[in-house]
Amino acid sequence: MILRRPRVQIAGISTLDDALACEAAGVDAIGFTIGLPTGPHNGLDEAGAASIIRALPPFITPVLITYRVTAAEVVPMCREMGVSQVQLHAPAEPAEIQRMRAAVPGLKLILAVNVTGPEAVGLARERARYADALILDTFDPATGRRGATGLVHDWSISARIVETVDVPVILAGGLTPQNVAAAIRRVRPWGVDVHTGVERPDGTTDPNLVRAFTAIAHATPVPVRG
């Protein structure tokens, strides 16, 4: 049996110090949350993210995480930030996805699926047709948030999605250093994403939690699908 380590993305990064702490911890990707329904995350905008990205060393992937879903909105963001990896947390029309791909050479699109119940399996199959990867996240009906909820969802449904679709699957939703190993063993995702699970009470990123999360995730290998 061939095993591989899951990739790790830390989302919600808004300062260069936090980004460099992630790089030092061995993180694979850093997510910049911009274009959220309530505005920029921690005051970060495209220009601020671009300045952080320019200062990063090689071999760490910057990812734009946004709720904007039209090419007219997303393409200028990609160009200003200098990114070709985009995570869309709201539904995008296939025609808009096609326009994004035409405008950004080498664009990789990660489409979100909120695991609210068994119906998420069919939704994942549909979105996988247009995605380079899927991210499985939690919907919080109390707040209407579709990510960064701090809540876990039914991992058995996520495991079914991993078995069903033909694109890489990233698991998110309420992950922490305490539960990420169990989540990986249950779901067997290609990668894991964490946001609130590595933050301090004031919402800033805790480098100690980032190191712990990354080390545990990387030490919990999953079988390669054949």
PDB file of N, CA and C in Angstrom, residues 36-91:
ATOM      1  N   LEU A  36     -15.334  38.542   1.326  1.00  0.00           N
ATOM      2  CA  LEU A  36     -16.329  37.849   2.125  1.00  0.00           C
ATOM      3  C   LEU A  36     -17.625  38.656   2.135  1.00  0.00           C
ATOM      4  N   PRO A  37     -18.755  38.040   2.498  1.00  0.00           N
ATOM      5  CA  PRO A  37     -20.025  38.785   2.483  1.00  0.00           C
ATOM      6  C   PRO A  37     -20.003  40.029   3.363  1.00  0.00           C
ATOM      7  N   THR A  38     -19.221  40.009   4.444  1.00  0.00           N
ATOM      8  CA  THR A  38     -19.185  41.144   5.356  1.00  0.00           C
ATOM      9  C   THR A  38     -17.970  42.039   5.134  1.00  0.00           C
ATOM     10  N   GLY A  39     -17.233  41.807   4.027  1.00  0.00           N
ATOM     11  CA  GLY A  39     -16.099  42.671   3.747  1.00  0.00           C
ATOM     12  C   GLY A  39     -14.785  41.954   3.950  1.00  0.00           C
ATOM     13  N   PRO A  40     -13.661  42.687   3.916  1.00  0.00           N
ATOM     14  CA  PRO A  40     -12.343  42.060   4.004  1.00  0.00           C
ATOM     15  C   PRO A  40     -12.111  41.444   5.375  1.00  0.00           C
ATOM     16  N   HIS A  41     -11.387  40.345   5.416  1.00  0.00           N
ATOM     17  CA  HIS A  41     -11.076  39.664   6.665  1.00  0.00           C
ATOM     18  C   HIS A  41      -9.890  40.344   7.332  1.00  0.00           C
ATOM     19  N   ASN A  42     -10.087  40.766   8.573  1.00  0.00           N
ATOM     20  CA  ASN A  42      -9.017  41.426   9.333  1.00  0.00           C
ATOM     21  C   ASN A  42      -8.431  42.621   8.582  1.00  0.00           C
ATOM     22  N   GLY A  43      -9.266  43.284   7.781  1.00  0.00           N
ATOM     23  CA  GLY A  43      -8.806  44.464   7.074  1.00  0.00           C
ATOM     24  C   GLY A  43      -7.951  44.191   5.862  1.00  0.00           C
ATOM     25  N   LEU A  44      -7.783  42.917   5.483  1.00  0.00           N
ATOM     26  CA  LEU A  44      -6.919  42.590   4.350  1.00  0.00           C
ATOM     27  C   LEU A  44      -7.654  42.804   3.038  1.00  0.00           C
ATOM     28  N   ASP A  45      -6.973  43.452   2.088  1.00  0.00           N
ATOM     29  CA  ASP A  45      -7.519  43.602   0.747  1.00  0.00           C
ATOM     30  C   ASP A  45      -6.529  43.008  -0.249  1.00  0.00           C
ATOM     31  N   GLU A  46      -6.840  43.130  -1.546  1.00  0.00           N
ATOM     32  CA  GLU A  46      -5.984  42.530  -2.568  1.00  0.00           C
ATOM     33  C   GLU A  46      -4.556  43.075  -2.519  1.00  0.00           C
ATOM     34  N   ALA A  47      -4.420  44.377  -2.330  1.00  0.00           N
ATOM     35  CA  ALA A  47      -3.083  44.971  -2.300  1.00  0.00           C
ATOM     36  C   ALA A  47      -2.281  44.459  -1.108  1.00  0.00           C
ATOM     37  N   GLY A  48      -2.938  44.354   0.047  1.00  0.00           N
ATOM     38  CA  GLY A  48      -2.256  43.840   1.226  1.00  0.00           C
ATOM     39  C   GLY A  48      -1.832  42.394   1.056  1.00  0.00           C
ATOM     40  N   ALA A  49      -2.722  41.588   0.477  1.00  0.00           N
ATOM     41  CA  ALA A  49      -2.377  40.191   0.227  1.00  0.00           C
ATOM     42  C   ALA A  49      -1.227  40.090  -0.767  1.00  0.00           C
ATOM     43  N   ALA A  50      -1.250  40.922  -1.801  1.00  0.00           N
ATOM     44  CA  ALA A  50      -0.187  40.888  -2.809  1.00  0.00           C
ATOM     45  C   ALA A  50       1.174  41.191  -2.191  1.00  0.00           C
ATOM     46  N   SER A  51       1.214  42.125  -1.252  1.00  0.00           N
ATOM     47  CA  SER A  51       2.490  42.470  -0.625  1.00  0.00           C
ATOM     48  C   SER A  51       3.024  41.306   0.211  1.00  0.00           C
ATOM     49  N   ILE A  52       2.120  40.568   0.858  1.00  0.00           N
ATOM     50  CA  ILE A  52       2.538  39.394   1.629  1.00  0.00           C
ATOM     51  C   ILE A  52       3.041  38.302   0.688  1.00  0.00           C
ATOM     52  N   ILE A  53       2.303  38.068  -0.378  1.00  0.00           N
ATOM     53  CA  ILE A  53       2.655  37.008  -1.329  1.00  0.00           C
ATOM     54  C   ILE A  53       4.013  37.277  -1.965  1.00  0.00           C
ATOM     55  N   ARG A  54       4.297  38.524  -2.297  1.00  0.00           N
ATOM     56  CA  ARG A  54       5.588  38.859  -2.912  1.00  0.00           C
ATOM     57  C   ARG A  54       6.750  38.556  -1.973  1.00  0.00           C
ATOM     58  N   ALA A  55       6.493  38.605  -0.672  1.00  0.00           N
ATOM     59  CA  ALA A  55       7.561  38.386   0.308  1.00  0.00           C
ATOM     60  C   ALA A  55       7.724  36.917   0.697  1.00  0.00           C
ATOM     61  N   LEU A  56       6.861  36.051   0.207  1.00  0.00           N
ATOM     62  CA  LEU A  56       6.951  34.641   0.565  1.00  0.00           C
ATOM     63  C   LEU A  56       8.097  33.965  -0.177  1.00  0.00           C
ATOM     64  N   PRO A  57       8.728  32.976   0.446  1.00  0.00           N
ATOM     65  CA  PRO A  57       9.738  32.192  -0.269  1.00  0.00           C
ATOM     66  C   PRO A  57       9.075  31.239  -1.253  1.00  0.00           C
ATOM     67  N   PRO A  58       9.856  30.603  -2.126  1.00  0.00           N
ATOM     68  CA  PRO A  58       9.274  29.647  -3.066  1.00  0.00           C
ATOM     69  C   PRO A  58       8.714  28.412  -2.354  1.00  0.00           C
ATOM     70  N   PHE A  59       7.954  27.637  -3.119  1.00  0.00           N
ATOM     71  CA  PHE A  59       7.443  26.332  -2.688  1.00  0.00           C
ATOM     72  C   PHE A  59       6.367  26.399  -1.615  1.00  0.00           C
ATOM     73  N   ILE A  60       5.702  27.526  -1.484  1.00  0.00           N
ATOM     74  CA  ILE A  60       4.508  27.591  -0.657  1.00  0.00           C
ATOM     75  C   ILE A  60       3.434  28.278  -1.503  1.00  0.00           C
ATOM     76  N   THR A  61       2.245  27.715  -1.518  1.00  0.00           N
ATOM     77  CA  THR A  61       1.221  28.145  -2.469  1.00  0.00           C
ATOM     78  C   THR A  61       0.264  29.151  -1.837  1.00  0.00           C
ATOM     79  N   PRO A  62       0.143  30.350  -2.419  1.00  0.00           N
ATOM     80  CA  PRO A  62      -0.883  31.288  -1.962  1.00  0.00           C
ATOM     81  C   PRO A  62      -2.214  30.999  -2.649  1.00  0.00           C
ATOM     82  N   VAL A  63      -3.286  31.074  -1.891  1.00  0.00           N
ATOM     83  CA  VAL A  63      -4.621  30.762  -2.401  1.00  0.00           C
ATOM     84  C   VAL A  63      -5.561  31.920  -2.081  1.00  0.00           C
ATOM     85  N   LEU A  64      -6.277  32.384  -3.089  1.00  0.00           N
ATOM     86  CA  LEU A  64      -7.332  33.370  -2.888  1.00  0.00           C
ATOM     87  C   LEU A  64      -8.600  32.644  -2.464  1.00  0.00           C
ATOM     88  N   ILE A  65      -9.148  33.002  -1.307  1.00  0.00           N
ATOM     89  CA  ILE A  65     -10.402  32.440  -0.809  1.00  0.00           C
ATOM     90  C   ILE A  65     -11.437  33.557  -0.840  1.00  0.00           C
ATOM     91  N   THR A  66     -12.525  33.349  -1.585  1.00  0.00           N
ATOM     92  CA  THR A  66     -13.479  34.432  -1.773  1.00  0.00           C
ATOM     93  C   THR A  66     -14.892  33.914  -1.985  1.00  0.00           C
ATOM     94  N   TYR A  67     -15.856  34.779  -1.710  1.00  0.00           N
ATOM     95  CA  TYR A  67     -17.260  34.497  -2.005  1.00  0.00           C
ATOM     96  C   TYR A  67     -17.690  35.148  -3.320  1.00  0.00           C
ATOM     97  N   ARG A  68     -16.791  35.864  -3.955  1.00  0.00           N
ATOM     98  CA  ARG A  68     -17.117  36.447  -5.265  1.00  0.00           C
ATOM     99  C   ARG A  68     -17.056  35.344  -6.316  1.00  0.00           C
ATOM    100  N   VAL A  69     -17.981  35.364  -7.251  1.00  0.00           N
ATOM    101  CA  VAL A  69     -18.120  34.205  -8.143  1.00  0.00           C
ATOM    102  C   VAL A  69     -18.220  34.562  -9.618  1.00  0.00           C
ATOM    103  N   THR A  70     -18.014  35.824  -9.990  1.00  0.00           N
ATOM    104  CA  THR A  70     -18.029  36.174 -11.403  1.00  0.00           C
ATOM    105  C   THR A  70     -16.604  36.421 -11.884  1.00  0.00           C
ATOM    106  N   ALA A  71     -16.379  36.158 -13.153  1.00  0.00           N
ATOM    107  CA  ALA A  71     -15.062  36.399 -13.725  1.00  0.00           C
ATOM    108  C   ALA A  71     -14.682  37.869 -13.623  1.00  0.00           C
ATOM    109  N   ALA A  72     -15.669  38.747 -13.777  1.00  0.00           N
ATOM    110  CA  ALA A  72     -15.391  40.185 -13.702  1.00  0.00           C
ATOM    111  C   ALA A  72     -14.845  40.579 -12.336  1.00  0.00           C
ATOM    112  N   GLU A  73     -15.223  39.848 -11.299  1.00  0.00           N
ATOM    113  CA  GLU A  73     -14.708  40.134  -9.958  1.00  0.00           C
ATOM    114  C   GLU A  73     -13.424  39.364  -9.654  1.00  0.00           C
ATOM    115  N   VAL A  74     -13.409  38.077  -9.985  1.00  0.00           N
ATOM    116  CA  VAL A  74     -12.327  37.204  -9.549  1.00  0.00           C
ATOM    117  C   VAL A  74     -11.045  37.412 -10.353  1.00  0.00           C
ATOM    118  N   VAL A  75     -11.164  37.592 -11.652  1.00  0.00           N
ATOM    119  CA  VAL A  75      -9.967  37.693 -12.488  1.00  0.00           C
ATOM    120  C   VAL A  75      -9.088  38.883 -12.078  1.00  0.00           C
ATOM    121  N   PRO A  76      -9.631  40.098 -11.875  1.00  0.00           N
ATOM    122  CA  PRO A  76      -8.769  41.195 -11.422  1.00  0.00           C
ATOM    123  C   PRO A  76      -8.108  40.911 -10.075  1.00  0.00           C
ATOM    124  N   MET A  77      -8.791  40.193  -9.196  1.00  0.00           N
ATOM    125  CA  MET A  77      -8.196  39.845  -7.912  1.00  0.00           C
ATOM    126  C   MET A  77      -6.990  38.930  -8.116  1.00  0.00           C
ATOM    127  N   CYS A  78      -7.147  37.934  -8.986  1.00  0.00           N
ATOM    128  CA  CYS A  78      -6.031  37.029  -9.277  1.00  0.00           C
ATOM    129  C   CYS A  78      -4.835  37.794  -9.820  1.00  0.00           C
ATOM    130  N   ARG A  79      -5.107  38.711 -10.731  1.00  0.00           N
ATOM    131  CA  ARG A  79      -4.025  39.457 -11.362  1.00  0.00           C
ATOM    132  C   ARG A  79      -3.318  40.369 -10.372  1.00  0.00           C
ATOM    133  N   GLU A  80      -4.088  41.048  -9.511  1.00  0.00           N
ATOM    134  CA  GLU A  80      -3.459  41.957  -8.555  1.00  0.00           C
ATOM    135  C   GLU A  80      -2.644  41.188  -7.522  1.00  0.00           C
ATOM    136  N   MET A  81      -3.156  40.036  -7.085  1.00  0.00           N
ATOM    137  CA  MET A  81      -2.470  39.261  -6.056  1.00  0.00           C
ATOM    138  C   MET A  81      -1.383  38.369  -6.627  1.00  0.00           C
ATOM    139  N   GLY A  82      -1.459  38.089  -7.939  1.00  0.00           N
ATOM    140  CA  GLY A  82      -0.484  37.197  -8.549  1.00  0.00           C
ATOM    141  C   GLY A  82      -0.709  35.747  -8.166  1.00  0.00           C
ATOM    142  N   VAL A  83      -1.973  35.317  -8.092  1.00  0.00           N
ATOM    143  CA  VAL A  83      -2.290  33.939  -7.706  1.00  0.00           C
ATOM    144  C   VAL A  83      -2.967  33.219  -8.862  1.00  0.00           C
ATOM    145  N   SER A  84      -2.817  31.899  -8.871  1.00  0.00           N
ATOM    146  CA  SER A  84      -3.513  31.074  -9.860  1.00  0.00           C
ATOM    147  C   SER A  84      -4.262  29.929  -9.189  1.00  0.00           C
ATOM    148  N   GLN A  85      -4.429  30.032  -7.863  1.00  0.00           N
ATOM    149  CA  GLN A  85      -5.209  29.072  -7.089  1.00  0.00           C
ATOM    150  C   GLN A  85      -6.325  29.849  -6.397  1.00  0.00           C
ATOM    151  N   VAL A  86      -7.571  29.467  -6.685  1.00  0.00           N
ATOM    152  CA  VAL A  86      -8.713  30.205  -6.157  1.00  0.00           C
ATOM    153  C   VAL A  86      -9.711  29.235  -5.535  1.00  0.00           C
ATOM    154  N   GLN A  87     -10.165  29.584  -4.353  1.00  0.00           N
ATOM    155  CA  GLN A  87     -11.149  28.783  -3.623  1.00  0.00           C
ATOM    156  C   GLN A  87     -12.442  29.584  -3.571  1.00  0.00           C
ATOM    157  N   LEU A  88     -13.474  29.087  -4.250  1.00  0.00           N
ATOM    158  CA  LEU A  88     -14.756  29.786  -4.316  1.00  0.00           C
ATOM    159  C   LEU A  88     -15.704  29.201  -3.277  1.00  0.00           C
ATOM    160  N   HIS A  89     -16.142  30.026  -2.352  1.00  0.00           N
ATOM    161  CA  HIS A  89     -17.004  29.541  -1.276  1.00  0.00           C
ATOM    162  C   HIS A  89     -18.474  29.831  -1.494  1.00  0.00           C
ATOM    163  N   ALA A  90     -18.812  30.291  -2.681  1.00  0.00           N
ATOM    164  CA  ALA A  90     -20.220  30.459  -3.056  1.00  0.00           C
ATOM    165  C   ALA A  90     -20.393  29.833  -4.436  1.00  0.00           C
ATOM    166  N   PRO A  91     -21.602  29.400  -4.768  1.00  0.00           N
ATOM    167  CA  PRO A  91     -21.816  28.722  -6.057  1.00  0.00           C
ATOM    168  C   PRO A  91     -21.520  29.651  -7.233  1.00  0.00           C
TER     169      PRO A  91
END
